[in-house]
Amino acid sequence: MSTRIRTRQRTFGVVAVVIALIWMFPVYWMLNSSFLPYNRIRAAEPTFLPLNGSLSAYGRVFDSNFFDTLRISAMVTGLTVVAALLFAFLAALALSRFRFKGRRSFILAVLIIQMIPAEGLFISQFKLLEGWQLLNSVIGLSLLYIAAVVPFTIWMLRGFVNGVPRDLEEAALVDGCSRLQAFFRITLPLLAPGLVASGVYAFLQAWNEFTLSLVIMTRPENMTLPLWLRSFTEANRVSDWAGIMAGSVLVAVPVMIFFLLVQHRMTSGLVSGAVKG
Amino acid sequence: MLLVPALAVLVAALGYPLYRQAVISFQEYGLAQQFGQPPEWVGLDNYVALVTDSYLWTVIARSVVFCLANAAITMVIGIALAVLMTLTSRGPRLFLQIGLLLAWAMPHLASLTVWQWLFDSQYGVINWLLTNVGLDQFAGHSWLIDQLSFFTVATVIVVWMSVPFVAFSVYAGLTQVPGELYEAAQIDGASAWSRFRQITVPLVKPVLLIVLLLQIIWDLKVFTQIFVLQDAGGITAQTNLIGTYIYRLGLGEGEFGLAAAASWFVLLLTVVLSLYYVRVLVREEEL
């Protein structure tokens, strides 16, 4: 490599590092601010390193109704993940293993349906759940979430099921396995990574969703985590940014770890599949 | 049989509301109906009321401008960063990817909260920075009061969140261009620019198209960001985009009939856009 190319590469490297630092800064700032005591967060000069910081802000978060909302969020998300995975898995099996009339149009419908934004439908979804007495209920919100994530999970799982060669199942049948055995011994283990990826996708969607939970969970005692963070911010905006940042950290960090684990699979799925943002 | 559970959920939670939305949009469905009065059939009145309401057109125009501006800025920065990734050595590239991933992984509400803190008028680090480089008018500057600066903040946040997806997808597309093509072109005497124009652009075009389309669809329905920023001090009437407008109309004022009619604008726009997207997808993949 000539020196000219090498210096050029180095210049681009420096640019990349600077941009990376700018892009990370908000995340860093959230962590940093969450460790600062009152007097330093409200100083004329910002504190850039949380030296001699404290965890007191986290204590203030735990004293609020954080754990109640965490419980609601956990229930909604759990229900969504389990149901969406189960339903989508069955549908994916049907779509990839059997030929039937309407199969192609079902796949097309799935692709189109999953682009429908909550913002175009929440008014009548609200009316629907109101009519069924399901406003402010975990079941009601989960129902909407399941419908929102099922199309993409079907699409994603279908790709994985297609990836398991039929010959393998047939070989197992020839060797004397029953259909059920062949399924549990051969197909299911091979699909495990796909199920994990789709499950994490459903988890992230349900855990982070804001619009629908804002519409459906109108009572303060039924808030999900994103709603809680919003109202906690409103309540403490004037006085306690450290507490607000600690709340953000608690909402964000567990999810970010999950996201980083499956990011790779999701990116490829996004371009070759279809996904709602 | 295996399709039944999935179908049932979709029909119950999407299909039926879709039907109800159509029905309500032809009815007088306001606060009185909310308290038990039977809704009155009014035909196209809701649509007429909306179409003749100049505020709706303001909101739609605002949404479209916001959407196109955000999609364009996101695409430009995203593509630039993807190209940058191909030009650097491993270390800086990895560092840049980590930076982008962190932003991408942040839940929307958490990032919105952090950005509010960054833009805080009194103790926000952005005002501090601007004041320190000599722009004294930013001392205690309130970003959300003014319409234009409200949307600047919203754009910064939306772009910050969306660039990672574009950058990673385009970068993945770029790395799939076989290196021999470049070598062959170089031997044939093609300049770097014409190699980029003649080889890279056509090969990456499908990815660019899909990503651009997704950006437009997503930016058109942006709700959370605007809603939360309005809470934080924006003036609602000046900053409504179509999503927040429907919300305030329906759940704020109880005008469900009007809100349902307005929802159709969003629905139709996205479905038209996504039909095209689905066509591109289906062409690429054997069903």
PDB file of C-alpha atoms in Angstrom, chain B residues 11 24 29-31 75 86 88 90 97 103 106-107 122 136 157 184 213 217 223 228 233 245 269 271 281:
ATOM      1  CA  VAL B  11     -58.876  -9.982  12.242  1.00  0.00           C
ATOM      2  CA  ILE B  24     -67.373   5.702  12.366  1.00  0.00           C
ATOM      3  CA  TYR B  29     -69.529  10.474  16.617  1.00  0.00           C
ATOM      4  CA  GLY B  30     -68.640  13.068  19.223  1.00  0.00           C
ATOM      5  CA  LEU B  31     -68.845  13.422  22.969  1.00  0.00           C
ATOM      6  CA  MET B  75     -30.293   9.070   3.683  1.00  0.00           C
ATOM      7  CA  THR B  86     -15.521   1.170   3.539  1.00  0.00           C
ATOM      8  CA  THR B  88     -11.315   3.292   6.987  1.00  0.00           C
ATOM      9  CA  ARG B  90     -10.775  -2.001  10.935  1.00  0.00           C
ATOM     10  CA  GLN B  97     -20.265   0.909  14.214  1.00  0.00           C
ATOM     11  CA  ALA B 103     -27.914   5.100  19.236  1.00  0.00           C
ATOM     12  CA  MET B 106     -31.806   3.151  22.638  1.00  0.00           C
ATOM     13  CA  PRO B 107     -35.556   2.881  23.249  1.00  0.00           C
ATOM     14  CA  GLN B 122     -30.900  26.324  31.575  1.00  0.00           C
ATOM     15  CA  ASP B 136     -24.205  34.414  23.581  1.00  0.00           C
ATOM     16  CA  ILE B 157     -33.530  13.496  17.166  1.00  0.00           C
ATOM     17  CA  ALA B 184     -11.166  -5.194 -13.696  1.00  0.00           C
ATOM     18  CA  LEU B 213     -39.029   3.856   1.068  1.00  0.00           C
ATOM     19  CA  ILE B 217     -43.058   5.466   5.558  1.00  0.00           C
ATOM     20  CA  PHE B 223     -45.760  10.360  16.514  1.00  0.00           C
ATOM     21  CA  VAL B 228     -43.258  14.046  23.775  1.00  0.00           C
ATOM     22  CA  GLY B 233     -43.002  22.856  25.855  1.00  0.00           C
ATOM     23  CA  TYR B 245     -53.397  15.811  15.139  1.00  0.00           C
ATOM     24  CA  LEU B 269     -50.728   7.053   2.086  1.00  0.00           C
ATOM     25  CA  VAL B 271     -50.555   1.496   2.035  1.00  0.00           C
ATOM     26  CA  LEU B 281     -39.499  -7.266  -2.014  1.00  0.00           C
TER      27      LEU B 281
END
